[in-house]
Coordinates of C-alpha atoms and ligand atoms in Angstrom, one line a residue:
M1 CA -9.7 -19.1 13.3
I2 CA -11.8 -17.8 16.2
F3 CA -13.5 -14.3 16.2
L4 CA -14.6 -12.7 19.4
D5 CA -16.2 -9.3 20.2
I6 CA -14.8 -8.0 23.5
Y7 CA -16.7 -5.1 25.0
S8 CA -14.7 -4.2 28.1
E9 CA -11.3 -4.3 29.7
K10 CA -12.7 -6.8 32.2
D11 CA -13.8 -9.1 29.4
M12 CA -10.4 -8.9 27.7
E13 CA -8.8 -9.9 31.0
N14 CA -11.3 -12.7 31.3
L15 CA -10.3 -13.9 27.8
G16 CA -6.7 -14.2 28.9
L17 CA -7.8 -15.8 32.2
T18 CA -9.6 -18.6 30.4
Q19 CA -6.6 -19.2 28.1
A20 CA -4.4 -19.8 31.2
G21 CA -6.0 -23.1 31.7
L22 CA -5.2 -24.2 28.1
A23 CA -1.6 -23.1 27.6
V24 CA 1.3 -25.5 27.9
P25 CA 5.0 -24.7 28.2
G26 CA 6.6 -24.1 24.8
T27 CA 3.7 -22.1 23.5
V28 CA 4.5 -18.9 21.7
I29 CA 1.8 -16.4 21.3
F30 CA 2.0 -13.3 19.0
L31 CA -0.1 -10.3 20.0
S32 CA -0.8 -7.7 17.4
G33 CA -3.0 -4.6 17.4
E34 CA -2.6 -0.9 17.7
L35 CA -1.3 0.9 20.8
G36 CA -3.9 0.5 23.6
A37 CA -5.7 -2.2 21.8
G38 CA -5.6 -4.5 24.9
K39 CA -2.7 -6.8 24.3
T40 CA -1.2 -6.3 27.8
T41 CA -4.7 -6.5 29.3
L42 CA -5.0 -10.0 27.9
V43 CA -1.6 -11.0 29.3
R44 CA -2.6 -9.6 32.6
G45 CA -5.7 -11.9 32.6
F46 CA -3.6 -14.9 31.6
L47 CA -1.2 -14.3 34.5
K48 CA -4.1 -13.8 36.9
G49 CA -5.4 -17.2 35.7
L50 CA -2.1 -18.8 36.7
G51 CA -2.5 -17.2 40.1
Y52 CA -0.4 -14.1 39.8
K53 CA -1.5 -11.3 42.1
G54 CA 0.9 -8.5 41.3
P55 CA 0.8 -5.7 38.6
V56 CA 1.3 -6.5 35.0
T57 CA 2.4 -3.6 32.8
S58 CA 3.9 -3.5 29.3
P59 CA 7.6 -4.0 29.5
T60 CA 7.9 -1.0 27.1
Y61 CA 11.5 0.0 28.1
T62 CA 12.9 -3.2 29.3
L63 CA 11.4 -5.0 26.3
V64 CA 10.9 -8.2 28.3
E65 CA 9.4 -9.2 31.7
S66 CA 9.3 -12.7 33.2
Y67 CA 7.0 -14.3 35.7
T68 CA 7.1 -17.7 37.4
L69 CA 4.0 -19.2 38.9
N70 CA 3.3 -22.7 40.1
Q71 CA 6.3 -24.0 38.2
I72 CA 5.2 -22.3 35.0
S73 CA 7.3 -19.5 33.5
V74 CA 5.8 -16.8 31.4
I75 CA 7.8 -14.4 29.4
H76 CA 6.2 -11.2 28.1
F77 CA 8.0 -9.3 25.3
D78 CA 6.9 -5.8 24.1
L79 CA 9.0 -5.0 21.0
Y80 CA 7.4 -1.7 20.3
R81 CA 10.6 0.2 21.1
L82 CA 13.0 -2.3 19.6
K83 CA 15.6 -0.4 17.6
N84 CA 16.9 -3.3 15.5
L85 CA 17.3 -7.1 15.5
E86 CA 20.8 -6.9 17.1
E87 CA 19.1 -5.5 20.2
L88 CA 16.8 -8.4 20.3
E89 CA 19.7 -10.8 19.8
M90 CA 21.5 -9.1 22.8
I91 CA 18.6 -9.8 25.0
G92 CA 19.2 -13.5 24.2
V93 CA 15.8 -14.1 22.6
R94 CA 16.9 -17.4 21.1
D95 CA 17.8 -18.7 24.6
I96 CA 14.8 -17.2 26.3
I97 CA 12.2 -18.7 24.0
S98 CA 12.5 -22.4 24.9
T99 CA 10.3 -25.4 25.4
D100 CA 10.0 -24.7 29.1
I101 CA 8.2 -21.4 28.9
I102 CA 5.0 -19.7 27.7
C103 CA 5.9 -16.7 25.6
F104 CA 3.8 -13.7 24.7
I105 CA 5.1 -11.2 22.2
E106 CA 3.6 -7.8 21.6
W107 CA 4.6 -6.1 18.3
P108 CA 6.1 -9.3 16.9
D109 CA 6.5 -7.7 13.5
R110 CA 9.5 -5.8 14.9
G111 CA 11.3 -9.1 15.6
I112 CA 10.7 -10.9 12.4
G113 CA 13.8 -12.9 11.4
L114 CA 14.7 -13.8 15.0
L115 CA 11.4 -14.9 16.4
P116 CA 10.1 -18.5 16.0
M117 CA 6.8 -19.2 14.3
P118 CA 4.0 -18.7 16.9
N119 CA 1.6 -21.4 18.0
Y120 CA -1.1 -18.8 18.2
H121 CA -1.6 -15.3 16.8
I122 CA -4.0 -13.0 18.6
D123 CA -4.9 -9.9 16.7
I124 CA -6.9 -7.2 18.5
Q125 CA -8.7 -4.5 16.5
Y126 CA -10.5 -1.3 17.6
Q127 CA -14.1 -1.3 16.5
G128 CA -15.3 2.0 18.0
E129 CA -15.9 1.3 21.7
W130 CA -15.2 -2.4 21.5
R131 CA -12.5 -4.7 20.2
K132 CA -12.6 -7.5 17.6
V133 CA -10.2 -10.3 18.6
E134 CA -9.0 -12.8 16.0
I135 CA -7.3 -15.9 17.3
S136 CA -5.5 -18.1 14.8
Ligands
ATP201 N1 -12.7 -3.9 25.1 C1 -11.5 -3.6 25.6 N2 -10.5 -4.5 25.7 C2 -9.3 -4.2 26.2 N3 -9.0 -2.9 26.7 C3 -9.9 -2.0 26.6 C4 -11.2 -2.2 26.1 N4 -11.9 -1.1 26.1 C5 -11.1 -0.2 26.7 N5 -9.9 -0.7 27.0 C6 -8.8 0.1 27.5 O1 -7.7 0.1 26.5 C7 -6.5 0.0 27.2 C8 -5.7 -1.2 26.7 O2 -4.4 -1.1 27.2 P1 -3.3 -2.2 27.0 O3 -2.1 -1.7 27.7 O4 -3.8 -3.5 27.3 O5 -3.0 -2.1 25.4 P2 -1.8 -2.7 24.5 O6 -2.4 -3.2 23.3 O7 -0.9 -3.5 25.4 O8 -1.0 -1.4 24.1 P3 0.6 -1.1 23.8 O9 0.8 -1.5 22.4 O10 0.7 0.4 24.0 O11 1.4 -1.9 24.8 C9 -6.7 0.0 28.7 O12 -6.6 1.3 29.1 C10 -8.2 -0.4 28.8 O13 -8.8 0.1 29.9
MG202 MG1 1.1 -3.5 25.9

């Protein structure tokens, strides 16, 4: 278990950026924390670390967004608005999450039952102006 105090959006992005060098295809990462905690910011940094230059926003309505950079595919789920597990099944979650991709899942508790066990769980908690990040 690793605990980090993150004091700015930039630092959260940098945390994701440094993780980009470590992740291997097949890695599943759960991201938990309240609305606006910084989950998407971390994914944005991760993609930046892989060389992605475009915008990264939460796929709130589409539930899933994918990126391919330097032969590495990254899938970013945001299950906040998931209505039920059937909807997740329709998206084809079992086929999407494979050994070939790196997968980030925001609000994973909404998909329990269909999601695989994560390799990492990153929990972000508000602590006044800053954030406490717990990586397990
Ligand atoms: N220390 C910090 N780390 C990360 N974000 C911060 C920090 N301090 C302030 N912020 C702000 O908090 C917001 C985090 O938004 P972000 O979209 O990353 O959250 P989220 O956890 O993905 O939320 P949601 O569940 O709504 O998708 C940004 O507006 C960012 O500027
Ligand atoms: Mg988000």
